[in-house]
Tab-separated table of C-alpha atoms in Angstrom:
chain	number	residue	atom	x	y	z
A	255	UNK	CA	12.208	2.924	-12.079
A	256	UNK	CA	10.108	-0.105	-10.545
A	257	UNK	CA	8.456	2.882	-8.739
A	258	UNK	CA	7.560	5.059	-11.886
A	259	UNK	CA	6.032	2.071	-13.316
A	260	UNK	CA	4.247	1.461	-9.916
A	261	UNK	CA	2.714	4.729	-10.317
A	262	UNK	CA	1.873	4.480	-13.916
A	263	UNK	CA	0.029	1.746	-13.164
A	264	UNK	CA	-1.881	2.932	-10.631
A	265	UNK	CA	-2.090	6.371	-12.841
A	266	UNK	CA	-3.675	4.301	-15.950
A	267	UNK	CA	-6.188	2.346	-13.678
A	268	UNK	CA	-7.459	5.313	-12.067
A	269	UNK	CA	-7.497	8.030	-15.656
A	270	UNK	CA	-7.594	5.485	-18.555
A	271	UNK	CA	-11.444	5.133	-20.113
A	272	UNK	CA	-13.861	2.513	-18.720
A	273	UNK	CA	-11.657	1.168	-15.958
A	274	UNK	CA	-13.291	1.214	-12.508
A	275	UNK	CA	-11.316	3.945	-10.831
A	276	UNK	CA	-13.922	6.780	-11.776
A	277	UNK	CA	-12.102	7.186	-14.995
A	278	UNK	CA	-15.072	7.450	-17.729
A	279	UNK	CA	-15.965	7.831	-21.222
A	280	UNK	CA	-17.614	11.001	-20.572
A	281	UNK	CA	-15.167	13.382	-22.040
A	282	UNK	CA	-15.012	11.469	-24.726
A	283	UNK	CA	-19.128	11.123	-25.160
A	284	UNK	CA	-18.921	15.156	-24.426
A	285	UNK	CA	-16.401	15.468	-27.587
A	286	UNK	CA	-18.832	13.687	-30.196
A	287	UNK	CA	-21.838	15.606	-28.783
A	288	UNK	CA	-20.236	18.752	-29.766
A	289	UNK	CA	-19.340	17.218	-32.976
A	290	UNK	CA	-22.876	16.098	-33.157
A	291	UNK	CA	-24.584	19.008	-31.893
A	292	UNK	CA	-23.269	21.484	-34.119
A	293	UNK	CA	-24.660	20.688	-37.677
A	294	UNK	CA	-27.776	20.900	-35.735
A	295	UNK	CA	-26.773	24.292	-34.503
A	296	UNK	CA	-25.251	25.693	-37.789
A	297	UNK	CA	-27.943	24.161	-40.254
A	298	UNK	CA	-27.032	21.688	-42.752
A	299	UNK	CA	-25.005	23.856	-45.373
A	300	UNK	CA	-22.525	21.948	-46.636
A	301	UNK	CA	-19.451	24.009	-47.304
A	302	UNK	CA	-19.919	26.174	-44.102
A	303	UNK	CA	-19.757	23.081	-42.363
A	304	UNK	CA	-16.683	21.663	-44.103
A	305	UNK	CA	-15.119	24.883	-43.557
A	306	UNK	CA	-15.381	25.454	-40.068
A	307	UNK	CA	-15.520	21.870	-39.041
A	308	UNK	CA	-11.582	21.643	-38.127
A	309	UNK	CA	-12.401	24.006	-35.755
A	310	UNK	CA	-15.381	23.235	-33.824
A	311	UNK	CA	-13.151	19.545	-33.437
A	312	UNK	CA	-10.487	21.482	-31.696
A	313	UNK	CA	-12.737	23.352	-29.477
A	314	UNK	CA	-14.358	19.746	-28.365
A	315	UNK	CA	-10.816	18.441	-27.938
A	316	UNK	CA	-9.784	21.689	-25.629
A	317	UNK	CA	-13.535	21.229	-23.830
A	318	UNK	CA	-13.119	17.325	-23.310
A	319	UNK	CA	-9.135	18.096	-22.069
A	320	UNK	CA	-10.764	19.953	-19.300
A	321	UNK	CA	-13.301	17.689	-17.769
A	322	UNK	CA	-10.998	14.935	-15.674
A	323	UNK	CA	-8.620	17.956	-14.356
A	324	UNK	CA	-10.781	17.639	-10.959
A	325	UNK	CA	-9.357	14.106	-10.427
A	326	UNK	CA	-5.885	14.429	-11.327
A	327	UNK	CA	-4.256	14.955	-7.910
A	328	UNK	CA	-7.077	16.285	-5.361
A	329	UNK	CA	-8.169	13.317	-3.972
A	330	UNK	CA	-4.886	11.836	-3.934
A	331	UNK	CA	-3.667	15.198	-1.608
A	332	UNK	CA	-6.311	14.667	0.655
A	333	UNK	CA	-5.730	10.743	0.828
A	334	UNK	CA	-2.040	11.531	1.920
A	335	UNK	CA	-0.511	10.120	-0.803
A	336	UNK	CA	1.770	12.344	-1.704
A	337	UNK	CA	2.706	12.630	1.993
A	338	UNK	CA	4.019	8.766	1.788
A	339	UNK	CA	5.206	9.606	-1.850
A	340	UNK	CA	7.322	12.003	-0.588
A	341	UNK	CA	8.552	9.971	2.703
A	342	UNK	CA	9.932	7.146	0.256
A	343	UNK	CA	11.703	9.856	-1.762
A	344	UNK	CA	9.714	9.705	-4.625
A	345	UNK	CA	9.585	13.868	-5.652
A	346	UNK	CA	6.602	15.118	-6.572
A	347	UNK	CA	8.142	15.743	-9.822
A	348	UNK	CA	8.374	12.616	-10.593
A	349	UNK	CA	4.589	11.880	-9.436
A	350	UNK	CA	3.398	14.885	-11.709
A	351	UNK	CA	5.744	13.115	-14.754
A	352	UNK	CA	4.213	10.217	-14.759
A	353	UNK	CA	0.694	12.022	-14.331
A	354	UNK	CA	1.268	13.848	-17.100
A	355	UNK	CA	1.402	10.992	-19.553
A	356	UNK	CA	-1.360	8.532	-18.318
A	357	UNK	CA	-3.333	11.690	-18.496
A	358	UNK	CA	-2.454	12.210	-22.262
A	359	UNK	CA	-2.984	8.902	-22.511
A	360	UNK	CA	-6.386	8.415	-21.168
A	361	UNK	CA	-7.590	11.646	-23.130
A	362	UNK	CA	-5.572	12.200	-26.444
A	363	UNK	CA	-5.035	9.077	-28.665
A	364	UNK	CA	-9.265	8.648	-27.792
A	365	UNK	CA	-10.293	12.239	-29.098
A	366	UNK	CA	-7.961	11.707	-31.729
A	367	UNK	CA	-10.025	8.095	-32.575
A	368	UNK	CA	-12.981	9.922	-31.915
A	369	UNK	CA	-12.431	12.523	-34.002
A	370	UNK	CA	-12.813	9.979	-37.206
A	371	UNK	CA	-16.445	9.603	-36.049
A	372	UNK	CA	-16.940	13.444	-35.708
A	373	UNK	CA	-15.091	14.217	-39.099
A	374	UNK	CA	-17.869	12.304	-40.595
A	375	UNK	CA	-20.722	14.129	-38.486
A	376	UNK	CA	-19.394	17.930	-39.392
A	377	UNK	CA	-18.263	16.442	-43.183
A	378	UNK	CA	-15.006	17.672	-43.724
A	379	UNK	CA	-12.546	15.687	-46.283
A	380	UNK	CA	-9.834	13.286	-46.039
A	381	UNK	CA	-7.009	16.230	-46.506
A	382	UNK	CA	-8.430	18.404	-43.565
A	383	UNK	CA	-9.070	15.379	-41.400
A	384	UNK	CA	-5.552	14.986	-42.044
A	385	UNK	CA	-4.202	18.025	-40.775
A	386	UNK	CA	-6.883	17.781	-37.620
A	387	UNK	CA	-5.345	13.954	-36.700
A	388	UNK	CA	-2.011	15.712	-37.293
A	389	UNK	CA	-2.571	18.965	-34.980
A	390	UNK	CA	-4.077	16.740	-32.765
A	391	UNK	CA	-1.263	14.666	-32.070
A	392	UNK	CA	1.120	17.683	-31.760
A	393	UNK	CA	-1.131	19.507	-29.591
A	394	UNK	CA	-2.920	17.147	-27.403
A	395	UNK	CA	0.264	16.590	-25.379
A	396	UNK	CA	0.359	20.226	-24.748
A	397	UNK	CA	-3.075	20.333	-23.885
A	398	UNK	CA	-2.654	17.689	-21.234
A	399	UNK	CA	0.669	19.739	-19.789
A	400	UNK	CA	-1.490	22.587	-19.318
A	401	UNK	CA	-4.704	20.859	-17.505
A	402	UNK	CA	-1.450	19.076	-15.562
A	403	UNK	CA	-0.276	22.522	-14.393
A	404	UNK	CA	-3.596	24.194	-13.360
A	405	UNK	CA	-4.758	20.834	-11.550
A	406	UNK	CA	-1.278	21.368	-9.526
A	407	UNK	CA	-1.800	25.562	-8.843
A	408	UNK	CA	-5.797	24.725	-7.893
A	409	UNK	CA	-5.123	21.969	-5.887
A	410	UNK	CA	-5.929	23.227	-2.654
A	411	UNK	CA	-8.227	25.532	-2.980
A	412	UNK	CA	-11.430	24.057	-1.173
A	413	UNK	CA	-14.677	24.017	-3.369
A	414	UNK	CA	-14.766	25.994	-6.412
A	415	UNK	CA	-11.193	24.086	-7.761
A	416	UNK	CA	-12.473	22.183	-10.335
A	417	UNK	CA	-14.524	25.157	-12.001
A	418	UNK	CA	-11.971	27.404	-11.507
A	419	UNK	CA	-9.441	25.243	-13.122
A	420	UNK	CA	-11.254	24.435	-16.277
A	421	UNK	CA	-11.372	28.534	-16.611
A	422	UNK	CA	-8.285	28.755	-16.164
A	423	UNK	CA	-7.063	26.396	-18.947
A	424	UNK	CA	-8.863	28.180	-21.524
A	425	UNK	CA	-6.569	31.518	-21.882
A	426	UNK	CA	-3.854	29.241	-21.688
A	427	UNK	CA	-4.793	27.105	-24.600
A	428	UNK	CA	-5.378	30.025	-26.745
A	429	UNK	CA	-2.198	29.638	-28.537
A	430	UNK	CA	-2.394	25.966	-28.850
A	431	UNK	CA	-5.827	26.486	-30.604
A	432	UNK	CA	-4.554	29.324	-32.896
A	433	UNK	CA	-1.881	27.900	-34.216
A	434	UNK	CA	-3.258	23.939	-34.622
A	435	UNK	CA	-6.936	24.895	-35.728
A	436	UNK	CA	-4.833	27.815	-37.877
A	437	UNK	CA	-3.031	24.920	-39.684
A	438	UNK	CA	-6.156	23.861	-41.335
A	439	UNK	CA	-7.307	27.477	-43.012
A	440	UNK	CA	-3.402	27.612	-44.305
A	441	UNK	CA	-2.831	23.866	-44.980
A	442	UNK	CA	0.788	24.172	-43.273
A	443	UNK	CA	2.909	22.069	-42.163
A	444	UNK	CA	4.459	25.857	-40.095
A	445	UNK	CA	1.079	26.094	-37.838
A	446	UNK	CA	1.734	22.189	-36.839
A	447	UNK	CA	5.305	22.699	-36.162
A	448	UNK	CA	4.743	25.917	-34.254
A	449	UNK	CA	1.809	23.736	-31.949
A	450	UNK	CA	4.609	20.520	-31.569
A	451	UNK	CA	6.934	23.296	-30.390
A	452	UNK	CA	4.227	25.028	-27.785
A	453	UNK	CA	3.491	21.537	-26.667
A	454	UNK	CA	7.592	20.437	-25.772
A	455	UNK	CA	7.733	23.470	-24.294
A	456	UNK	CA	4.760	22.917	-21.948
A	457	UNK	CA	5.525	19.545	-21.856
A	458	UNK	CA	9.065	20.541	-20.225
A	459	UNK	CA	7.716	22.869	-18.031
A	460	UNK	CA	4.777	21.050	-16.416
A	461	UNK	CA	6.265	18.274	-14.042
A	462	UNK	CA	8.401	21.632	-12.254
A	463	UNK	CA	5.619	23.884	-12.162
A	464	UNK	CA	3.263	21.134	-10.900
A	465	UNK	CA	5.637	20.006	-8.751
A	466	UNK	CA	6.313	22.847	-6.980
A	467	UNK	CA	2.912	23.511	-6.875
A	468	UNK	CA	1.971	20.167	-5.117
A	469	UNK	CA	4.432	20.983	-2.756
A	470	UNK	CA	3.662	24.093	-1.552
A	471	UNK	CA	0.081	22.852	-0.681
A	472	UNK	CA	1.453	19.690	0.871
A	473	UNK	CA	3.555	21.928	2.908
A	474	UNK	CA	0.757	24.650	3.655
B	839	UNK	CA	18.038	-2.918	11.714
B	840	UNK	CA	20.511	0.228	9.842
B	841	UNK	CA	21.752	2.469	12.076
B	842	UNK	CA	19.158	4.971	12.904
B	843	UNK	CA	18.726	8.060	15.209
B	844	UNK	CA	16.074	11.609	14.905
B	845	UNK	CA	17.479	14.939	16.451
B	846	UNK	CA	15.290	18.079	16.855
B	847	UNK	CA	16.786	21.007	18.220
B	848	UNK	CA	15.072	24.404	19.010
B	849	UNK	CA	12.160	23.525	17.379
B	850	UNK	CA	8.992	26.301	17.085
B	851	UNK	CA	5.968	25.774	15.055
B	852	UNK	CA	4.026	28.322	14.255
B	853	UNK	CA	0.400	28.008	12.666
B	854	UNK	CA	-1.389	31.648	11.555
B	855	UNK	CA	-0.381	34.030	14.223
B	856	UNK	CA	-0.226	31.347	16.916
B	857	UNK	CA	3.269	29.989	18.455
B	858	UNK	CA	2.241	26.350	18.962
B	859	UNK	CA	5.301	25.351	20.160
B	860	UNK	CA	8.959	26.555	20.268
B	861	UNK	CA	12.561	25.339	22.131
B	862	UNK	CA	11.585	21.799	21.685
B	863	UNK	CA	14.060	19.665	21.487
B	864	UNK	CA	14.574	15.491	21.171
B	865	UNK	CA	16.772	13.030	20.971
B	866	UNK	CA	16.214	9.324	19.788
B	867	UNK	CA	18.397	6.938	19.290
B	868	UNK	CA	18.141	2.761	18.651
B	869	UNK	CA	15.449	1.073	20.712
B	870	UNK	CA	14.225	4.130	22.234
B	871	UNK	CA	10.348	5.026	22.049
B	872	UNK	CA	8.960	8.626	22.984
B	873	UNK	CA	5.240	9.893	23.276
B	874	UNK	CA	3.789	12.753	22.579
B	875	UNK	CA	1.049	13.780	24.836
B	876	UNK	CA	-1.221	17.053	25.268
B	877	UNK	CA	-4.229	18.507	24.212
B	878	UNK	CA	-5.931	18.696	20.752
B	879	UNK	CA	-4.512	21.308	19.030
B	880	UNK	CA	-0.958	21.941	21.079
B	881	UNK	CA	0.463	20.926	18.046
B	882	UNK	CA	1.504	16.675	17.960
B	883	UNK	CA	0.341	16.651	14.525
B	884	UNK	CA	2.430	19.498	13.450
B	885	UNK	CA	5.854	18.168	15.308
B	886	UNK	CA	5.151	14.741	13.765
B	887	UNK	CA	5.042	16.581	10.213
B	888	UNK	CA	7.977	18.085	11.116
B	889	UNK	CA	9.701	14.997	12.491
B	890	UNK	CA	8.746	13.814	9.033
B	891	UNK	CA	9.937	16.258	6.956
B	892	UNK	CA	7.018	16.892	5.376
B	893	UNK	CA	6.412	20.373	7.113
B	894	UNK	CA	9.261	23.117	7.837
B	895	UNK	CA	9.976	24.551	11.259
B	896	UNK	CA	9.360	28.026	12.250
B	897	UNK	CA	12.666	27.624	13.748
B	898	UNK	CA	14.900	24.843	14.753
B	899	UNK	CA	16.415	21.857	12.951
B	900	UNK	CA	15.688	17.749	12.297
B	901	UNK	CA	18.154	15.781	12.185
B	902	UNK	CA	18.258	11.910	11.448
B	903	UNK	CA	19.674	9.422	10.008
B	904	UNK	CA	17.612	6.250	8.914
B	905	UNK	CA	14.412	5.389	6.491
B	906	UNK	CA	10.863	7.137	8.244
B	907	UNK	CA	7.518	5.977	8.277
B	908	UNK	CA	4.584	7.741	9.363
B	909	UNK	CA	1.222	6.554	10.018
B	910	UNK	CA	-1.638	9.410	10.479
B	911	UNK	CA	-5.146	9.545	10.200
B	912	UNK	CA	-5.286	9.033	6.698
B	913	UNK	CA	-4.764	5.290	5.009
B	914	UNK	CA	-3.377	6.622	1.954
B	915	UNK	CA	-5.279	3.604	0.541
B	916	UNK	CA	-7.161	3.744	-2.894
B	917	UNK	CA	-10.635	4.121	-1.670
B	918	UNK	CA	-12.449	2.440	-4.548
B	919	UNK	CA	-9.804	-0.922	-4.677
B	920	UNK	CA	-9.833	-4.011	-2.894
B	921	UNK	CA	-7.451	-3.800	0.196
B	922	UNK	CA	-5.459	-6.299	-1.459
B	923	UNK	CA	-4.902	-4.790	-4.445
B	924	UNK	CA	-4.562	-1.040	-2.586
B	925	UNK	CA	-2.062	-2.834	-0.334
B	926	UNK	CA	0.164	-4.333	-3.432
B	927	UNK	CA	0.400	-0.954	-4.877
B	928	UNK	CA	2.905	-0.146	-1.731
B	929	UNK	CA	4.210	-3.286	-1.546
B	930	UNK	CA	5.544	-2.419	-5.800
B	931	UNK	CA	6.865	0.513	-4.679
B	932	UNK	CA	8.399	-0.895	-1.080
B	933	UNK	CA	9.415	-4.062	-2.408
B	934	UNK	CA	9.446	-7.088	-0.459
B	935	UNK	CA	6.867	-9.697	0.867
B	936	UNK	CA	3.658	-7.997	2.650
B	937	UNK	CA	4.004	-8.175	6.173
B	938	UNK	CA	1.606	-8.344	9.295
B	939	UNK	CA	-1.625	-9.383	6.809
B	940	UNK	CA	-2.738	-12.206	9.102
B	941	UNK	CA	-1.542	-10.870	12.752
B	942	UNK	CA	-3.626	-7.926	11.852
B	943	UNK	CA	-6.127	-9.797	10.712
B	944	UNK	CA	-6.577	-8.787	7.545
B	945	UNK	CA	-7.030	-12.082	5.396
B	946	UNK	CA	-10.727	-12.140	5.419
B	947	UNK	CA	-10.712	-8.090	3.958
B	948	UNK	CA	-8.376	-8.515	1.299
B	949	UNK	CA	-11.569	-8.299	-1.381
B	950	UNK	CA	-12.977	-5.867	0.361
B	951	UNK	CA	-13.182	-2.312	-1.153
B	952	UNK	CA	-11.299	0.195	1.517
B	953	UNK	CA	-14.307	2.691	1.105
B	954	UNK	CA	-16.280	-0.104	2.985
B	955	UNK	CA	-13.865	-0.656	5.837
B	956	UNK	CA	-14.526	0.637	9.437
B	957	UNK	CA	-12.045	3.175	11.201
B	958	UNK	CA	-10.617	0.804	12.868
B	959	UNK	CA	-10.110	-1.836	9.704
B	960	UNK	CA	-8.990	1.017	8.134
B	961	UNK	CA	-6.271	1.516	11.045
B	962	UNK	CA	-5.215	-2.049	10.854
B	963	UNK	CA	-4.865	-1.483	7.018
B	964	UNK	CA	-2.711	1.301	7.606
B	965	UNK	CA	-0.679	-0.385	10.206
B	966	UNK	CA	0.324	-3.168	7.445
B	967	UNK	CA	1.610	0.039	4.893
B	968	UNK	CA	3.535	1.027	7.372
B	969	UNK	CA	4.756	-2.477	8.356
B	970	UNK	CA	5.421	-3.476	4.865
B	971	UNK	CA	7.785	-0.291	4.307
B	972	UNK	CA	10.319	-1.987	6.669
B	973	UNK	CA	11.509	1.753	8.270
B	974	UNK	CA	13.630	1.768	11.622
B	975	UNK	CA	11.882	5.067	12.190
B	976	UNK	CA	8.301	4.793	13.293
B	977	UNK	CA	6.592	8.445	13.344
B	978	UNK	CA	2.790	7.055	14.954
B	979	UNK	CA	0.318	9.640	15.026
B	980	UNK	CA	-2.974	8.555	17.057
B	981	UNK	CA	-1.580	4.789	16.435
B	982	UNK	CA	-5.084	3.544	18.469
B	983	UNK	CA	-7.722	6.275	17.390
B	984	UNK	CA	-11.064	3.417	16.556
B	985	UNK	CA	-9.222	0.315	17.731
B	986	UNK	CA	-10.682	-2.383	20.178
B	987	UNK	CA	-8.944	-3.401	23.239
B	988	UNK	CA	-7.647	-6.769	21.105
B	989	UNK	CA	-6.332	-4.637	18.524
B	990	UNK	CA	-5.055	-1.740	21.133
B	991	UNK	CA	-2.753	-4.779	22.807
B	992	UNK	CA	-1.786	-5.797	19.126
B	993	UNK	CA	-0.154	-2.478	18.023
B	994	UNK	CA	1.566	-2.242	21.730
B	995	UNK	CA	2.984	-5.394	20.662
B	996	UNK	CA	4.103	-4.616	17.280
B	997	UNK	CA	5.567	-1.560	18.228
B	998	UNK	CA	7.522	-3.062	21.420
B	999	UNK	CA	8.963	-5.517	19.086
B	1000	UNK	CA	9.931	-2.734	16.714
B	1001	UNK	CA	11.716	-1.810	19.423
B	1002	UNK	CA	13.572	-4.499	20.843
B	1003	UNK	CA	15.139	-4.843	16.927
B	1004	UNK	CA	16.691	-2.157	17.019
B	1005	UNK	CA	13.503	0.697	15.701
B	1006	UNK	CA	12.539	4.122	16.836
B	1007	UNK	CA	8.986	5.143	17.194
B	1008	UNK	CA	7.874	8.354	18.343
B	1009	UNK	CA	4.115	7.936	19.486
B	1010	UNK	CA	1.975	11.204	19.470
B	1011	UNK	CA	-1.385	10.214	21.595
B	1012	UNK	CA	-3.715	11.214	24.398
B	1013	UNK	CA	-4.393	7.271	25.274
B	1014	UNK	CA	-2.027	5.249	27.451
B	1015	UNK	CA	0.087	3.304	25.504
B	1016	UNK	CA	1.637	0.774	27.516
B	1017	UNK	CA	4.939	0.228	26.407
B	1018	UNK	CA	8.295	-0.441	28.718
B	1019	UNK	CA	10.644	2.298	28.851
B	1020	UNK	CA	8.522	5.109	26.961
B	1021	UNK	CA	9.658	8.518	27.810
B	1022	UNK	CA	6.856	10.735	27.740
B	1023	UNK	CA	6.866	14.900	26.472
B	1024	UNK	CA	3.996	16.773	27.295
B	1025	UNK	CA	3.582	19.430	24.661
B	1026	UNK	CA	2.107	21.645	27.109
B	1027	UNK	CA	4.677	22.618	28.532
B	1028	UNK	CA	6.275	24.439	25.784
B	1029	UNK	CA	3.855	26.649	24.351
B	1030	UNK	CA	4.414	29.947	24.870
């Protein structure tokens, strides 16, 4: 347990915003440049706007999700890390748990703040900003447990990782996006509970798969 | 010191299409030290992997019994921290006081970001992971690679006393290391 919290630690340090690790506000700049860009893009008519705001937040949410996957365990792999994780008995399962969550945490609760900000910029209301902060929440979580997985599978591929990776994620995400940017067009509370239930899945699955994945390059 | 011991038999390493190695076997026990020798690329790194656990066999088994350290050519030390700070991070997870700081001395780096240290700071760095994880079984690969001859005498040291308490170290180098009673294994000899 004193371990897990060990590695949080470290985890948070290295991902959260600001800190001096390399973790940055860029994703989060990158999200409210979308939001900013696009009335600019789409020309200032009000309703379209409003209308297809929810959306064009959700796309910056998936887009800014994508940018740390790089740093999430390919430096550490090459630093031997995970070697002397795994000589101390500390699976990588375990490693890829804890990653999972200071990588949520250093990505979703800040697009979520930041999408107040951009709410304002594309003008949608207080009800649809509602069901955005809600979706959000449900489906940020699985958004993290997918960048977790494809960080794992790309890990040691030499060059080209990162880009590949961020590809990738997109098919993936698909149903994520349809059903949490689908909740605002319907109003339900159905699309939100169908993007919770996407994200606990992927949630569940991603310390295995990544796990197994860090391995077999570790082992390679 | 536990009880320790490390048992290979029939070991064979393959890489690609190339037989590195195979029908190695060892046998340490408490206080004994053995050292690795051979050209680059016979295959030391892979057999300490092995040793490890961190790499399967072609063929063959590892046996042991007893907490493993291994110290290779990478620190495992968060580039962009302080030493200190990259040092406490394995001392959470170890537990226990840090160990070997000022015999390595290592006082006067503690502030220093790791990206900034030499190969041989980095070494001594490394050394003081490895000493702080208080293992029986030392797994040393290229234990002197970028030291200086004060340095060189200092891990002989360390190591002998690891030793004498009761450790195992298997050494995998091409430079003398001047210990009593190392056996030596030439790699060589085995590949097929």
């Amino acid at each position: 347990m004193s371990a897990a919290l060990a590695l949080l630690r470290r985890d948070l340090a290295r991902l959260l915003p600001g800190t001096q690790g390399g973790g940055t506000l860029l994703p989060l700049l990158f999200f409210l440049a979308v939001a900013m860009l696009y009335p600019f893009a789409i020309g200032p008519n009000p309703t379209l706007l409003a209308g297809t705001g929810g959306g064009v937040i959700w796309v910056a949410a998936l887009l800014a999700a994508i940018l740390p996957l790089d740093r999430l365990f390919a430096p550490d792999l090459e630093a031997g890390m995970f070697d002397q994780w795994a000589l101390r008995g500390l699976s990588e399962e375990l490693v890829v748990t804890v990653r999972l969550i200071a990588h949520w945490l250093s990505f979703g609760p800040f697009v979520m703040l930041a999408a107040l900000p951009a709410s304002a910029l594309v003008g949608i209301d207080g009800a649809t900003l509602r069901v955005v902060e809600l979706g959000l929440l449900a489906g940020t979580p699985g958004l993290a447990a997918i960048g977790i997985i494809i960080a794992a599978v790309t890990v040691g591929l030499r060059g080209g990782g990162a880009a590949l990776a961020g590809l990738l994620v997109i098919p993936l995400a698909v149903p994520l996006l349809i059903f949490g940017a689908g909740a605002l067009s319907t109003g339900g509370e159905g699309g939100l509970a169908l993007t919770a239930a996407i994200s606990l899945v992927l949630v569940a699955m991603a310390p295995f798969a990544g796990g197994a994945a860090i391995r077999a390059a570790r082992e390679g | 010191m536990e009880e320790c011991h490390i048992r290979a038999t029939d070991l064979a390493c393959r890489r690609g299409d190339r037989l590195l190695f195979a029908g190695l076997s060892l046998a340490l026990g408490p206080g004994e030290a053995l050292q690795l020798a051979g050209a680059n690329g016979i295959g030391k790194s892979s057999l300490m992997r092995i040793l490890a656990g961190l790499a399967r066999p072609y063929s063959g088994e590892v046996e042991r019994q007893g907490a493993l350290a291994l110290l290779d050519e990478r620190p495992a030390l968060d580039e962009h921290q302080p030493l200190g700070k990259a040092l406490n991070f394995w001392r959470g997870i170890d537990g226990g006081e840090a160990l070997g700081i000022e015999r390595l001395g290592l006082e006067a780096l503690l502030d220093v970001p790791v990206r900034y240290l030499s190969t041989g700071q980095r070494k001594r760095a490394a050394l003081a992971r490895l000493l702080g994880q208080r293992t029986p079984i030392w797994l040393l690969d290229e234990p002197l690679n970028g030291l200086d001859t004060h340095a060189v005498a200092l891990v002989e040291t360390l190591v002998a006393e690891h030793l004498s308490a009761g450790g195992i170290a298997v050494i995998a180098s091409h430079q003398t290391f001047a210990l009593p009673a190392l056996t030596r294994l030439a790699l060589a000899e085995h590949a097929a």
